[in-house]
Every structure is written in structure tokens, then in C-alpha cells.
PDB file of C-alpha atoms in Angstrom:
ATOM      1  CA  UNK A   1      -1.327  -3.987   6.491  1.00 60.00           C
ATOM      2  CA  UNK A   2      -4.810  -2.780   7.307  1.00 72.00           C
ATOM      3  CA  UNK A   3      -6.786  -0.310   5.204  1.00 76.00           C
ATOM      4  CA  UNK A   4      -6.588   2.212   8.063  1.00 81.00           C
ATOM      5  CA  UNK A   5      -2.796   2.013   8.198  1.00 77.00           C
ATOM      6  CA  UNK A   6      -2.468   2.354   4.433  1.00 74.00           C
ATOM      7  CA  UNK A   7      -4.757   5.398   4.478  1.00 77.00           C
ATOM      8  CA  UNK A   8      -2.787   6.998   7.320  1.00 78.00           C
ATOM      9  CA  UNK A   9       0.520   6.579   5.476  1.00 76.00           C
ATOM     10  CA  UNK A  10      -0.863   7.519   2.068  1.00 75.00           C
ATOM     11  CA  UNK A  11      -3.154  10.381   3.127  1.00 80.00           C
ATOM     12  CA  UNK A  12      -0.943  13.140   1.633  1.00 79.00           C
ATOM     13  CA  UNK A  13      -0.911  11.270  -1.685  1.00 74.00           C
ATOM     14  CA  UNK A  14      -4.641  10.651  -1.609  1.00 73.00           C
ATOM     15  CA  UNK A  15      -5.175  14.375  -0.965  1.00 78.00           C
ATOM     16  CA  UNK A  16      -2.878  15.258  -3.921  1.00 77.00           C
ATOM     17  CA  UNK A  17      -0.374  16.950  -1.590  1.00 78.00           C
ATOM     18  CA  UNK A  18       2.422  14.554  -2.624  1.00 77.00           C
ATOM     19  CA  UNK A  19       3.094  12.555  -5.775  1.00 76.00           C
ATOM     20  CA  UNK A  20       4.439   9.424  -4.063  1.00 77.00           C
ATOM     21  CA  UNK A  21       5.420   7.677  -0.859  1.00 76.00           C
ATOM     22  CA  UNK A  22       7.530   4.727   0.157  1.00 77.00           C
ATOM     23  CA  UNK A  23       5.976   2.697   2.955  1.00 78.00           C
ATOM     24  CA  UNK A  24       7.902  -0.008   4.774  1.00 81.00           C
ATOM     25  CA  UNK A  25       5.803  -2.960   5.815  1.00 80.00           C
ATOM     26  CA  UNK A  26       7.134  -5.952   7.733  1.00 83.00           C
ATOM     27  CA  UNK A  27       5.058  -9.089   7.393  1.00 86.00           C
ATOM     28  CA  UNK A  28       5.369 -12.841   7.502  1.00 89.00           C
ATOM     29  CA  UNK A  29       2.217 -13.130   5.379  1.00 89.00           C
ATOM     30  CA  UNK A  30       3.471 -12.021   1.968  1.00 88.00           C
ATOM     31  CA  UNK A  31       0.524 -13.668   0.202  1.00 90.00           C
ATOM     32  CA  UNK A  32      -1.892 -11.684   2.391  1.00 91.00           C
ATOM     33  CA  UNK A  33      -0.022  -8.457   1.650  1.00 88.00           C
ATOM     34  CA  UNK A  34      -0.067  -9.176  -2.080  1.00 90.00           C
ATOM     35  CA  UNK A  35      -3.813  -9.826  -1.887  1.00 93.00           C
ATOM     36  CA  UNK A  36      -4.358  -6.534  -0.006  1.00 90.00           C
ATOM     37  CA  UNK A  37      -2.328  -4.606  -2.603  1.00 90.00           C
ATOM     38  CA  UNK A  38      -4.356  -6.203  -5.382  1.00 94.00           C
ATOM     39  CA  UNK A  39      -7.606  -5.176  -3.659  1.00 93.00           C
ATOM     40  CA  UNK A  40      -6.357  -1.609  -3.026  1.00 89.00           C
ATOM     41  CA  UNK A  41      -5.333  -1.285  -6.672  1.00 92.00           C
ATOM     42  CA  UNK A  42      -8.751  -2.490  -7.835  1.00 95.00           C
ATOM     43  CA  UNK A  43     -10.360   0.333  -5.824  1.00 90.00           C
ATOM     44  CA  UNK A  44      -7.747   3.062  -6.262  1.00 86.00           C
ATOM     45  CA  UNK A  45      -6.443   2.662  -9.833  1.00 90.00           C
ATOM     46  CA  UNK A  46      -9.569   4.286 -11.322  1.00 91.00           C
ATOM     47  CA  UNK A  47      -8.736   7.342  -9.164  1.00 82.00           C
ATOM     48  CA  UNK A  48      -5.141   7.478 -10.435  1.00 82.00           C
ATOM     49  CA  UNK A  49      -3.517   5.834  -7.385  1.00 83.00           C
ATOM     50  CA  UNK A  50      -1.348   2.724  -7.660  1.00 87.00           C
ATOM     51  CA  UNK A  51       0.263   0.512  -5.016  1.00 88.00           C
ATOM     52  CA  UNK A  52       3.444  -1.281  -6.049  1.00 89.00           C
ATOM     53  CA  UNK A  53       5.517  -3.766  -4.078  1.00 87.00           C
ATOM     54  CA  UNK A  54       9.123  -2.765  -4.654  1.00 84.00           C
ATOM     55  CA  UNK A  55      11.071  -5.398  -2.730  1.00 79.00           C
ATOM     56  CA  UNK A  56      10.568  -8.628  -0.855  1.00 74.00           C
ATOM     57  CA  UNK A  57      13.169  -9.933   1.560  1.00 73.00           C
ATOM     58  CA  UNK A  58      12.966 -13.492   2.706  1.00 62.00           C
TER      59      UNK A  58
END
């Protein structure tokens, strides 16, 4: 998932209009998604935002 897509889906949360969102993301590159989430958390955790992977289907 690209940064732009994550921002589009999470914009209400980032603007403090909502407290949470569930975002469905289909990918065959789970390692790439996990790396992206890790990078987003490194940037966003200090601002009080956290990305969490809730489920992985194989």
C-alpha cells in the first residue's frame, strides 16, 4: 500500500475526526506490507497514531 493510499484512507484519523479505521489491503507481498507498516509507525507513533496488522490470510 502506498503512502498516498494510506493517507487517503486514514485522513479522518490523522485530522482527529475519528479515533480509528479498519482498512482492507490485498497483497501478495506481505513482507513489503509489514515493512511499510513498520516505517509508518516509526513516523506516526510520536504523533499518537499507530498502524496494526490485524489479520493475514494465506
